[in-house]
XYZ file of C-alpha atoms in Angstrom:
742
model
C -113.690 41.443 91.261
C -111.878 42.567 88.350
C -113.389 43.858 84.993
C -112.091 40.709 83.229
C -113.586 38.551 85.874
C -116.739 40.208 85.491
C -116.803 39.884 81.924
C -116.103 36.224 82.302
C -118.886 35.827 84.694
C -121.549 37.651 82.770
C -120.778 36.491 79.303
C -118.858 33.135 79.906
C -115.914 31.948 77.895
C -115.857 31.245 74.182
C -116.905 27.571 73.404
C -115.670 25.456 70.386
C -117.873 25.310 67.397
C -119.386 21.966 66.829
C -121.363 20.349 64.002
C -123.126 17.667 66.048
C -126.501 19.259 65.342
C -128.031 17.779 61.761
C -128.680 21.428 60.590
C -125.123 22.388 61.459
C -123.749 19.137 59.366
C -125.986 20.116 56.301
C -124.731 23.696 56.517
C -121.177 22.682 56.937
C -121.397 20.318 53.802
C -123.209 23.308 52.081
C -120.127 25.474 52.786
C -117.614 23.032 52.076
C -119.154 21.484 49.230
C -116.513 22.056 46.647
C -113.639 20.738 49.080
C -115.820 17.733 49.590
C -116.251 17.169 45.827
C -112.684 18.045 44.977
C -111.537 15.659 47.688
C -113.824 12.839 46.574
C -112.738 13.159 42.811
C -109.170 13.437 43.975
C -109.302 10.212 45.724
C -111.355 8.399 43.117
C -109.207 9.492 40.260
C -106.058 8.377 42.272
C -107.591 5.012 42.834
C -108.688 4.842 39.192
C -105.302 5.774 38.021
C -103.765 3.149 40.223
C -106.237 0.687 39.265
C -105.888 1.079 35.447
C -102.018 1.516 35.573
C -101.232 -1.166 38.139
C -99.767 -4.466 36.749
C -101.835 -7.453 37.235
C -101.169 -9.807 39.923
C -102.324 -13.557 39.666
C -102.824 -15.614 43.050
C -103.039 -19.145 43.440
C -102.619 -21.605 46.240
C -101.853 -24.972 47.349
C -102.905 -26.865 50.449
C -101.170 -29.632 52.533
C -102.792 -31.389 55.459
C -100.955 -32.923 58.503
C -101.501 -36.575 58.504
C -102.395 -37.657 62.074
C -102.370 -41.289 61.163
C -99.159 -43.219 61.883
C -97.965 -46.212 59.781
C -96.015 -48.992 61.300
C -94.381 -51.268 58.666
C -92.168 -52.860 61.226
C -92.538 -52.925 65.111
C -89.916 -50.762 66.357
C -89.888 -47.049 67.534
C -88.977 -44.183 65.303
C -86.112 -41.842 65.774
C -88.111 -38.929 65.247
C -91.825 -39.215 66.208
C -94.714 -38.130 64.172
C -96.357 -34.744 64.733
C -98.948 -34.365 67.503
C -102.352 -33.372 66.334
C -102.718 -30.068 68.187
C -103.079 -26.653 67.605
C -99.876 -25.505 68.470
C -98.058 -27.977 66.281
C -100.062 -26.734 63.161
C -99.255 -23.040 64.004
C -95.837 -24.240 64.198
C -95.702 -25.819 60.932
C -97.048 -22.773 59.651
C -94.121 -20.761 60.786
C -91.718 -23.705 59.194
C -93.463 -22.899 55.920
C -92.882 -19.275 56.139
C -89.312 -19.549 57.342
C -86.481 -17.925 55.397
C -84.665 -21.181 55.007
C -87.375 -22.963 53.014
C -88.006 -19.613 51.049
C -84.227 -19.408 50.044
C -84.597 -23.156 48.804
C -87.483 -22.134 46.651
C -85.431 -19.026 45.323
C -82.588 -21.338 44.321
C -84.916 -23.981 42.844
C -86.840 -21.569 40.678
C -83.866 -19.191 40.130
C -85.982 -16.402 41.222
C -82.679 -14.110 41.517
C -83.057 -13.746 37.770
C -86.594 -12.417 37.947
C -86.937 -8.681 38.149
C -90.192 -9.053 39.900
C -88.325 -10.638 42.777
C -85.238 -9.164 42.543
C -85.099 -5.301 43.350
C -81.538 -5.006 41.961
C -82.719 -6.113 38.543
C -85.696 -3.494 38.494
C -85.457 -0.232 36.568
C -85.647 2.774 39.108
C -89.112 4.271 38.980
C -90.268 7.694 39.407
C -90.078 7.623 43.333
C -86.625 6.060 43.338
C -85.408 8.822 41.136
C -87.025 11.739 43.099
C -85.346 9.778 46.158
C -81.987 9.858 44.363
C -82.390 13.644 43.483
C -83.114 14.595 46.898
C -80.197 12.555 48.150
C -77.848 14.217 45.857
C -79.285 17.517 46.614
C -78.954 17.143 50.291
C -75.333 15.647 49.767
C -74.572 18.730 47.537
C -75.862 21.139 50.335
C -74.189 19.518 53.253
C -71.107 17.967 51.482
C -70.003 14.553 51.618
C -66.621 14.985 53.278
C -67.880 13.792 56.451
C -69.434 10.621 55.411
C -67.895 7.370 56.215
C -66.239 5.503 53.599
C -68.192 2.902 52.086
C -66.811 -0.527 52.360
C -66.428 -2.521 49.257
C -68.694 -5.830 49.524
C -66.875 -9.020 48.499
C -68.666 -11.181 45.869
C -69.859 -13.561 48.346
C -71.511 -10.605 50.517
C -72.890 -9.119 47.591
C -74.579 -12.358 46.624
C -75.857 -12.863 50.077
C -77.284 -9.506 50.228
C -78.913 -10.175 46.981
C -80.041 -13.681 48.003
C -81.689 -11.887 51.399
C -83.603 -9.322 49.212
C -85.043 -11.752 47.028
C -86.196 -13.982 50.125
C -87.719 -10.965 51.743
C -89.747 -10.199 48.452
C -90.779 -13.858 48.030
C -92.042 -13.881 51.649
C -93.964 -10.736 51.091
C -95.427 -12.424 47.810
C -96.440 -15.795 49.599
C -98.435 -16.641 52.531
C -99.376 -19.634 54.849
C -102.248 -19.940 57.207
C -104.261 -22.536 58.875
C -107.465 -23.572 57.411
C -110.037 -22.884 60.010
C -109.682 -25.372 62.969
C -108.490 -28.354 60.710
C -105.213 -29.902 60.279
C -104.910 -28.383 56.777
C -102.585 -25.339 55.711
C -103.166 -23.098 52.933
C -100.113 -21.842 50.988
C -100.750 -18.779 48.703
C -98.364 -17.005 46.171
C -98.937 -13.910 44.155
C -97.065 -13.125 40.968
C -97.530 -10.984 37.666
C -96.878 -14.469 35.970
C -99.744 -16.896 36.634
C -97.602 -19.866 35.750
C -94.807 -18.813 38.121
C -97.247 -18.147 40.962
C -98.621 -21.699 40.565
C -95.020 -22.847 40.586
C -93.986 -21.199 43.662
C -97.136 -22.285 45.723
C -96.437 -25.936 44.539
C -92.682 -25.491 45.213
C -93.442 -24.487 48.756
C -95.713 -27.489 49.228
C -93.282 -29.784 47.800
C -90.336 -28.288 49.744
C -91.987 -28.431 52.895
C -92.704 -32.280 52.597
C -89.072 -32.625 51.472
C -88.111 -30.597 54.555
C -89.880 -33.064 56.932
C -88.195 -35.990 55.044
C -85.014 -34.374 55.432
C -85.465 -33.724 59.135
C -86.352 -37.419 59.711
C -83.305 -38.532 57.510
C -80.940 -36.073 59.318
C -82.315 -37.324 62.725
C -81.909 -40.897 61.672
C -78.222 -40.107 60.453
C -77.459 -38.421 63.673
C -78.870 -41.141 65.685
C -77.034 -43.875 63.556
C -73.741 -41.669 64.008
C -74.266 -41.496 67.727
C -74.993 -45.116 68.333
C -72.099 -46.070 66.079
C -69.793 -43.962 68.226
C -71.382 -45.847 71.191
C -70.993 -49.153 69.486
C -67.363 -48.317 68.908
C -66.832 -47.527 72.693
C -68.898 -50.643 73.749
C -66.886 -52.858 71.513
C -63.751 -51.729 73.168
C -65.242 -52.171 76.515
C -66.506 -55.586 75.791
C -62.965 -56.645 74.478
C -61.399 -55.393 77.505
C -63.942 -57.190 79.744
C -63.411 -60.606 77.955
C -59.790 -60.120 77.840
C -59.717 -59.632 81.650
C -61.849 -62.930 81.883
C -59.348 -64.598 79.894
C -56.322 -63.248 81.562
C -57.642 -64.004 84.843
C -58.812 -67.507 83.955
C -55.013 -68.028 82.487
C -53.366 -66.719 85.483
C -55.721 -68.628 87.906
C -55.452 -71.846 85.808
C -59.384 -71.919 85.504
C -59.119 -73.346 81.836
C -62.681 -74.280 80.508
C -63.490 -77.296 78.239
C -67.002 -76.841 77.324
C -69.129 -76.200 80.591
C -66.513 -77.265 83.023
C -62.854 -76.034 83.777
C -59.891 -78.092 82.866
C -59.160 -78.910 86.580
C -62.662 -80.296 86.809
C -62.342 -82.274 83.619
C -58.884 -83.705 84.851
C -60.225 -84.558 88.261
C -63.099 -86.403 86.510
C -60.457 -88.298 84.368
C -58.363 -89.053 87.311
C -61.358 -90.556 89.361
C -62.218 -92.750 86.417
C -58.530 -93.980 86.111
C -58.358 -94.351 89.740
C -61.447 -96.774 89.622
C -59.958 -98.687 86.863
C -56.417 -98.859 88.350
C -57.923 -100.283 91.688
C -59.809 -103.062 89.797
C -56.764 -103.849 87.673
C -54.749 -103.975 90.970
C -57.239 -106.184 92.560
C -57.224 -108.455 89.613
C -53.484 -108.976 89.569
C -53.345 -109.343 93.228
C -56.132 -112.152 92.942
C -54.114 -113.847 90.114
C -50.782 -113.549 92.187
C -52.522 -114.793 95.378
C -54.075 -117.706 93.506
C -50.705 -118.926 92.318
C -49.133 -118.458 95.573
C -52.082 -120.325 97.369
C -51.507 -123.316 94.901
C -47.786 -123.141 95.720
C -48.685 -123.329 99.342
C -51.160 -126.170 99.258
C -48.536 -128.201 97.391
C -50.317 -128.187 93.974
C -48.409 -127.813 90.918
C -48.343 -124.308 89.786
C -48.458 -124.987 86.406
C -51.953 -126.070 86.628
C -52.792 -122.521 87.624
C -54.806 -120.303 85.314
C -51.943 -118.253 84.925
C -49.642 -120.998 83.738
C -52.262 -122.511 81.601
C -52.534 -119.239 79.662
C -48.776 -119.395 79.047
C -48.073 -120.812 75.718
C -44.341 -121.630 76.858
C -45.874 -123.725 79.747
C -48.380 -125.194 77.315
C -45.590 -126.152 74.832
C -43.503 -127.614 77.568
C -46.429 -129.572 78.901
C -47.032 -130.850 75.231
C -43.390 -131.813 74.951
C -43.728 -133.404 78.615
C -46.607 -135.408 77.436
C -44.843 -136.640 74.421
C -41.598 -137.448 76.329
C -43.773 -139.282 78.819
C -45.407 -141.380 76.121
C -42.018 -142.072 74.525
C -40.589 -143.060 78.269
C -43.761 -145.538 78.410
C -42.789 -147.077 75.270
C -39.232 -147.529 76.363
C -39.937 -148.871 79.528
C -41.894 -151.416 77.982
C -38.934 -152.432 75.980
C -35.836 -151.443 78.122
C -34.849 -151.594 81.690
C -34.550 -148.584 83.986
C -30.871 -148.464 83.619
C -30.952 -148.487 79.744
C -29.501 -145.619 78.215
C -32.561 -144.694 76.464
C -34.471 -144.705 79.592
C -31.923 -142.556 81.274
C -32.063 -140.156 78.326
C -35.581 -139.838 78.478
C -35.626 -139.285 82.175
C -33.062 -136.589 81.521
C -35.404 -134.965 79.059
C -38.329 -135.324 81.503
C -36.232 -133.560 84.142
C -35.208 -130.904 81.805
C -38.787 -130.209 80.673
C -39.775 -130.165 84.341
C -36.989 -127.792 85.109
C -38.150 -125.360 82.190
C -41.824 -125.622 83.447
C -40.754 -124.665 86.981
C -38.589 -121.918 85.460
C -41.569 -120.537 83.516
C -43.857 -120.729 86.491
C -41.355 -118.795 88.529
C -40.958 -116.188 85.781
C -44.873 -115.878 85.650
C -45.323 -115.619 89.217
C -42.291 -112.809 89.211
C -44.272 -111.076 86.277
C -47.464 -111.158 88.466
C -45.718 -109.821 91.453
C -44.083 -107.135 89.104
C -47.397 -106.021 87.591
C -49.132 -106.005 91.024
C -46.276 -103.769 92.204
C -46.539 -101.561 89.143
C -50.275 -101.347 89.367
C -49.988 -100.421 93.028
C -47.585 -97.599 92.324
C -49.754 -96.414 89.487
C -52.773 -96.378 91.958
C -50.740 -94.593 94.535
C -49.677 -92.120 92.011
C -53.266 -91.541 90.773
C -54.399 -91.077 94.244
C -51.455 -88.564 94.956
C -52.611 -86.812 91.681
C -56.120 -86.711 92.726
C -55.580 -85.447 95.932
C -53.206 -82.683 94.432
C -56.128 -81.827 91.935
C -58.678 -81.544 94.794
C -56.438 -78.953 96.417
C -55.992 -77.120 93.106
C -59.905 -77.352 92.674
C -60.611 -75.865 95.873
C -58.063 -73.093 95.079
C -59.783 -72.653 91.760
C -63.157 -72.694 93.388
C -62.012 -69.653 95.602
C -60.693 -67.976 92.299
C -63.979 -68.687 90.620
C -65.694 -65.880 92.588
C -63.525 -63.165 90.970
C -63.918 -65.030 87.483
C -67.803 -64.928 87.756
C -67.670 -61.323 88.665
C -65.517 -60.704 85.634
C -67.793 -62.991 83.437
C -70.929 -61.004 84.722
C -69.169 -57.768 83.845
C -68.216 -58.934 80.481
C -71.801 -60.311 79.943
C -73.325 -56.821 80.666
C -71.057 -55.290 78.264
C -71.910 -58.093 75.699
C -75.913 -57.225 76.272
C -75.527 -53.613 76.068
C -73.302 -53.891 72.878
C -75.803 -56.448 71.271
C -78.679 -53.916 72.197
C -77.083 -51.011 70.597
C -76.101 -53.200 67.685
C -79.772 -54.401 67.277
C -80.912 -50.771 67.570
C -78.337 -49.428 65.007
C -79.582 -51.962 62.446
C -83.131 -51.124 63.198
C -82.600 -47.564 62.619
C -80.529 -48.337 59.324
C -83.487 -50.093 58.122
C -85.875 -47.349 59.109
C -84.266 -44.778 57.264
C -85.549 -46.514 53.853
C -89.107 -46.485 55.202
C -89.277 -42.695 56.573
C -92.299 -40.732 55.321
C -93.522 -37.241 55.883
C -95.912 -36.345 58.382
C -98.007 -34.418 55.810
C -99.488 -34.825 52.488
C -100.460 -32.424 49.729
C -104.204 -31.927 49.736
C -104.550 -30.035 46.470
C -102.071 -28.603 44.154
C -101.934 -24.998 42.925
C -103.523 -24.448 39.437
C -102.518 -21.653 37.022
C -105.008 -18.745 37.714
C -106.753 -17.497 34.637
C -108.061 -14.221 36.228
C -105.989 -11.584 37.999
C -106.755 -11.199 41.608
C -105.332 -7.691 41.520
C -106.530 -5.166 40.547
C -110.255 -5.681 40.869
C -111.454 -3.007 38.789
C -115.249 -2.767 39.731
C -114.390 -3.243 43.448
C -111.493 -0.553 43.618
C -113.509 2.012 41.545
C -116.424 1.427 44.277
C -113.994 1.546 47.054
C -112.291 4.759 45.466
C -115.908 6.372 45.379
C -116.666 5.240 48.925
C -113.184 6.185 50.256
C -113.359 9.453 48.384
C -116.838 10.379 49.865
C -115.582 9.395 53.453
C -112.333 11.471 53.144
C -114.162 14.211 51.792
C -116.489 14.020 54.659
C -113.646 13.765 56.981
C -111.850 16.832 55.434
C -115.226 18.753 55.966
C -115.429 17.747 59.506
C -111.712 18.408 60.087
C -111.677 21.826 58.552
C -114.888 22.830 60.259
C -113.394 21.629 63.527
C -110.328 23.571 63.121
C -111.988 26.652 61.501
C -111.676 29.440 64.108
C -112.980 32.254 61.987
C -116.064 34.131 62.697
C -118.760 33.036 60.239
C -122.306 33.790 61.640
C -124.173 35.691 64.089
C -125.087 32.536 65.940
C -121.461 31.680 65.993
C -120.808 35.153 68.091
C -123.741 34.989 70.383
C -122.998 31.153 71.126
C -119.399 31.312 71.717
C -118.828 35.020 72.992
C -122.295 35.661 74.797
C -122.424 39.023 73.294
C -125.193 40.516 70.927
C -124.728 40.342 67.273
C -125.214 43.486 65.605
C -126.047 42.088 62.113
C -124.343 41.276 58.685
C -122.726 43.978 56.697
C -122.647 42.949 53.117
C -119.767 43.279 50.895
C -120.508 45.907 48.166
C -120.097 44.546 44.629
C -119.193 46.207 41.562
C -118.504 49.919 41.390
C -119.748 50.858 44.810
C -117.221 48.577 46.366
C -114.616 51.460 45.763
C -116.497 53.976 47.690
C -119.165 52.294 50.055
C -119.984 55.793 51.403
C -121.111 57.069 47.947
C -123.034 53.436 47.568
C -124.919 54.132 50.660
C -126.163 57.720 49.479
C -126.759 56.335 46.044
C -128.755 53.160 47.317
C -130.459 54.233 50.705
C -132.852 51.292 50.351
C -130.011 48.696 49.817
C -129.229 46.028 52.393
C -126.017 47.677 53.267
C -128.065 50.918 54.277
C -130.550 48.796 56.302
C -127.740 47.045 58.153
C -126.400 50.581 59.223
C -129.730 51.440 60.328
C -130.142 48.363 62.396
C -126.639 49.142 63.808
C -127.625 52.819 64.625
C -130.992 51.585 66.262
C -128.930 48.999 68.204
C -126.725 51.933 69.643
C -129.514 54.279 70.206
C -131.200 51.583 72.504
C -128.157 50.054 74.000
C -128.589 51.769 77.211
C -132.353 52.441 78.140
C -131.318 54.536 81.088
C -129.321 57.077 79.368
C -128.818 58.549 76.116
C -125.904 57.164 73.967
C -123.866 60.074 72.462
C -120.379 58.654 72.130
C -119.598 55.426 70.177
C -116.138 53.826 69.549
C -115.764 51.605 66.570
C -112.833 49.117 66.892
C -111.533 45.817 65.726
C -109.236 43.138 66.818
C -106.809 43.436 63.834
C -106.345 45.817 60.846
C -108.187 45.516 57.519
C -111.441 44.367 59.198
C -113.502 47.439 57.816
C -114.032 49.335 60.778
C -113.145 52.769 59.173
C -115.508 51.951 56.392
C -118.291 51.062 58.877
C -117.678 54.147 60.957
C -117.986 56.457 57.781
C -121.191 54.695 56.691
C -122.650 54.714 60.132
C -121.907 58.566 60.378
C -123.490 59.086 57.015
C -126.496 57.043 57.706
C -126.855 58.731 61.190
C -126.826 62.052 59.500
C -129.189 61.140 56.849
C -131.486 60.116 59.533
C -131.454 63.781 60.965
C -129.018 63.164 63.904
C -126.228 65.788 64.238
C -123.329 63.524 63.851
C -119.822 63.924 64.323
C -117.245 61.164 63.177
C -113.586 61.441 64.442
C -110.559 59.848 63.066
C -108.868 58.112 66.328
C -106.543 55.719 64.262
C -103.436 58.044 64.533
C -101.228 55.665 62.638
C -103.252 54.853 59.452
C -105.956 57.703 59.615
C -107.957 55.491 57.184
C -111.179 57.184 57.816
C -109.633 60.668 56.828
C -108.484 59.104 53.662
C -111.792 57.446 52.876
C -114.061 60.758 53.690
C -111.670 63.813 52.927
C -108.496 62.644 51.451
C -105.139 64.317 52.258
C -106.649 67.980 51.821
C -107.283 68.904 55.330
C -104.909 71.513 57.068
C -106.405 71.287 60.595
C -108.059 68.375 62.358
C -108.371 66.447 65.490
C -104.948 67.088 66.974
C -104.718 70.689 65.821
C -108.150 71.225 67.797
C -107.175 69.105 70.642
C -104.090 71.196 71.220
C -105.900 74.393 70.842
C -104.032 75.247 67.538
C -107.556 75.811 65.754
C -111.157 76.254 66.425
C -113.799 73.496 66.093
C -115.170 75.129 63.006
C -111.685 75.024 61.291
C -111.047 71.500 62.245
C -114.332 70.202 61.195
C -115.020 69.237 57.524
C -118.778 69.136 56.439
C -119.935 66.098 54.181
C -122.115 68.170 51.815
C -124.222 65.319 50.818
C -125.496 64.139 54.334
C -124.544 67.142 56.549
C -122.180 64.835 58.558
C -119.265 66.560 60.357
C -116.071 64.971 60.165
C -113.045 65.628 62.508
C -109.872 64.149 60.556
C -106.385 63.799 60.982
C -103.892 65.737 59.063
C -101.165 64.243 57.049
C -98.122 65.350 58.886
C -99.457 65.752 62.450
C -98.141 62.960 64.840
C -97.875 62.948 68.674
C -96.261 60.564 70.968
C -98.404 61.815 73.707
C -101.340 59.788 75.229
C -104.157 61.564 73.724
C -107.055 59.434 74.963
C -106.027 59.622 78.557
C -105.471 63.297 78.724
C -107.574 65.710 80.776
C -107.801 68.011 77.591
C -109.635 65.079 75.691
C -111.985 64.679 78.350
C -112.821 68.559 78.251
C -113.126 68.215 74.535
C -115.398 65.277 74.647
C -117.604 67.084 76.985
C -117.653 70.073 74.836
C -118.594 68.325 71.747
C -121.509 66.433 73.528
C -123.149 69.925 73.783
C -122.939 70.277 70.341
C -123.827 66.813 68.623
C -126.190 64.096 69.322
C -123.831 61.298 68.167
C -120.029 61.320 68.303
C -118.305 58.191 66.602
C -114.682 57.736 66.837
C -112.853 55.396 64.402
C -110.076 53.657 66.632
C -107.016 51.655 65.867
C -107.090 47.734 66.301
C -107.520 47.159 70.216
C -104.814 44.236 70.148
C -102.382 46.626 68.535
C -102.947 50.257 69.958
C -103.059 50.832 73.679
C -104.984 54.245 73.236
C -107.981 52.504 71.779
C -108.510 50.579 75.031
C -108.316 54.025 76.953
C -111.044 55.476 74.677
C -113.136 52.371 74.920
C -113.348 53.047 78.676
C -114.580 56.646 78.371
C -117.194 56.238 75.465
C -120.866 55.312 76.003
C -120.654 52.217 73.808
C -118.084 50.179 72.063
C -118.784 48.293 68.642
C -116.483 45.503 67.806
C -115.990 44.814 63.949
C -115.309 41.553 62.895
C -114.544 40.583 59.297
C -116.451 37.639 58.027
C -114.330 34.230 57.508
C -111.062 36.316 58.485
C -111.321 37.214 62.121
C -110.570 34.236 64.393
C -112.177 33.619 67.647
C -108.775 33.818 69.630
C -108.187 37.380 68.614
C -111.880 38.160 69.146
C -111.806 36.682 72.590
C -108.790 38.571 73.437
C -110.388 41.901 72.381
C -113.556 41.278 74.449
C -111.311 40.481 77.573
C -109.366 43.639 77.031
C -112.645 45.811 76.599
C -113.732 44.115 79.940
C -110.517 45.048 81.761
C -110.901 48.710 80.801
C -114.598 48.886 81.624
C -116.096 49.227 78.032
C -119.593 48.973 77.465
C -119.719 46.585 74.504
C -122.817 46.892 72.244
C -121.886 43.927 70.290
C -120.231 42.650 67.514
C -120.705 43.693 63.779
C -119.825 41.116 61.126
C -118.399 43.215 58.152
C -117.835 42.246 54.489
C -120.236 39.280 54.159
C -120.554 37.934 50.861
C -124.260 37.406 50.902
C -124.814 35.399 47.935
C -121.993 32.884 49.481
C -123.495 33.340 52.798
C -126.945 32.041 51.819
C -125.685 29.407 49.239
C -123.070 27.832 51.612
C -125.628 27.676 54.525
C -124.313 30.277 56.749
C -127.892 31.659 57.092
C -131.233 29.947 57.455
C -133.403 29.258 54.614
C -135.764 32.363 54.819
C -132.784 34.725 54.216
C -132.981 34.281 50.509
C -136.373 35.855 50.316
C -135.295 38.943 51.999
C -133.396 40.325 49.115
C -136.585 41.382 47.319
C -136.946 44.120 50.029
C -133.839 45.624 49.219
C -132.889 47.554 46.052
C -129.552 47.211 44.284
C -128.899 43.911 45.686
């Protein structure tokens, strides 16, 4: 197992400091109390300044409610139905209220483009804007603007649109809409520096929302009417074409209609009626003719027939015949048959009879002609009726197609009438449209600003400042990697803590060695005594005669501590030698003997002088000092040489305690070699300066080189601050009475 592994196994790895222990928390706050109060006061002051400098903002709100009840003035369906009463619909309406289109209408309605509160382009640039502009100009000046793309000039329309977009965005930021619990109500809020404008915006949004609903219904109705009107136009053309086809086919097929029947059917009905009448007329005429013929065939006088009796000519001739017969009878009574008068009368009678017979024959001839004509007319009617029947049969066959065309026309007419009726309904409905929501309450002009709330803001600032201050303390303590207490050393590095070495104040700070001699009962002297005792009893199996004092980095006080430990050891009666092993800075030599020695450690090591010539005596304490001269340097590995080993063995015979002041172990390799050769090594850490990572690496290196680490001494501790800030425990304060000059 390597030395490093052995060290890790024995002492463990450093652990992170924590302040979970209540005592640690209290001590942490005591240490960081100024930071806590500064942070708290800074936050409180910032909140107070912001509160008193902030421009007041007035908030108000209007509320609308979605009306789930539906009013039906007339009994026909709506083009755009009412809103369904469910959660998704209410949330959707909230989004409609928050839409940019509605906000833009409010901007135009209230002319918010002219308001600097809502139009950033009209606002005076603030301190932040000026700072941004200055930084931008500075950056452009450094990097140049040659590579920048040319800025395209906006057209007036584009500039107006950009300005409108900015105002709409600000308005949406200053307004809000949310559902009221689980109800159908929606709360609309508005903020503004002007209370009247805030109320106008909230009410304007509520009113515009209702207008939007009505506009949506009107628009839907107009679109429906426009669509139906287009359909009606097409249906009207289709209906006209269908009816034209019916009439064209009716005309082509001869299916002319008169009322509910066709022309052929009407004509056929008329022909049937005429045929019946004509047959009766023929029968009558034939009966009259047959009657006269029967009278003639039976030897009767035809002039006594009904036809003859109805003739005015025969009646006149018969009257003449009767008068002549009376006259004849009178003449026969007076004259003889051969009398001329008798003969004249006979001739007149014969003439009348001849006329009567002639008239009877004419009547018979007329009857025969009438019968002939009537029979011809009957035959003509029968022929026409037969032809009409054939035409009707053809028409009946054509009626199948005609009825099909009529059905198509009727279907088109029904569809057209349905659309026409719906068009009139929608046209009537446009006047009855109403919004699906109503205003529940209108926004009032607020009398008290909603922001800032002075008392609340100050309380929040105080609480926030305290929280942030506490957080800063926790963060600083968590990130603090500096060595602060012996408990920190023993807990994190598992090595002994060799004590706190106070920082000397006043005149003694310039020469701690003189302060030690002048104040042998001080806490500084007592710390050195404790360190000497720790070294003497570090190894109970053997005597400790050689000690190396080292540190992780420069300026941690190891040279001062070496000089003080040497003087304290010499004052205690121990033959002590301190050797300056820091070849680069020779801080020990400068603190103890200055730049006067002509011989020193290197001259003695290389045999250029004797030990008596190299060692200087401290007259006040009888401490022997082996310094480094100013001009002597060497690139050789001094501590790793055999000559050094021999020198060290010879010095052990002369001195009881040999203390080496070395260079920082993280910077000088020879220190690591020396640490492996001496009996004990003391690591000096500067209070609140040395960090854990450096100390961890130092201890690891010492473990690699097999050094016996006595412990870690905490140097330059401000004891007043140490106790005041809680680095020690409560009993440390009473220790001061035991030390003089503290």
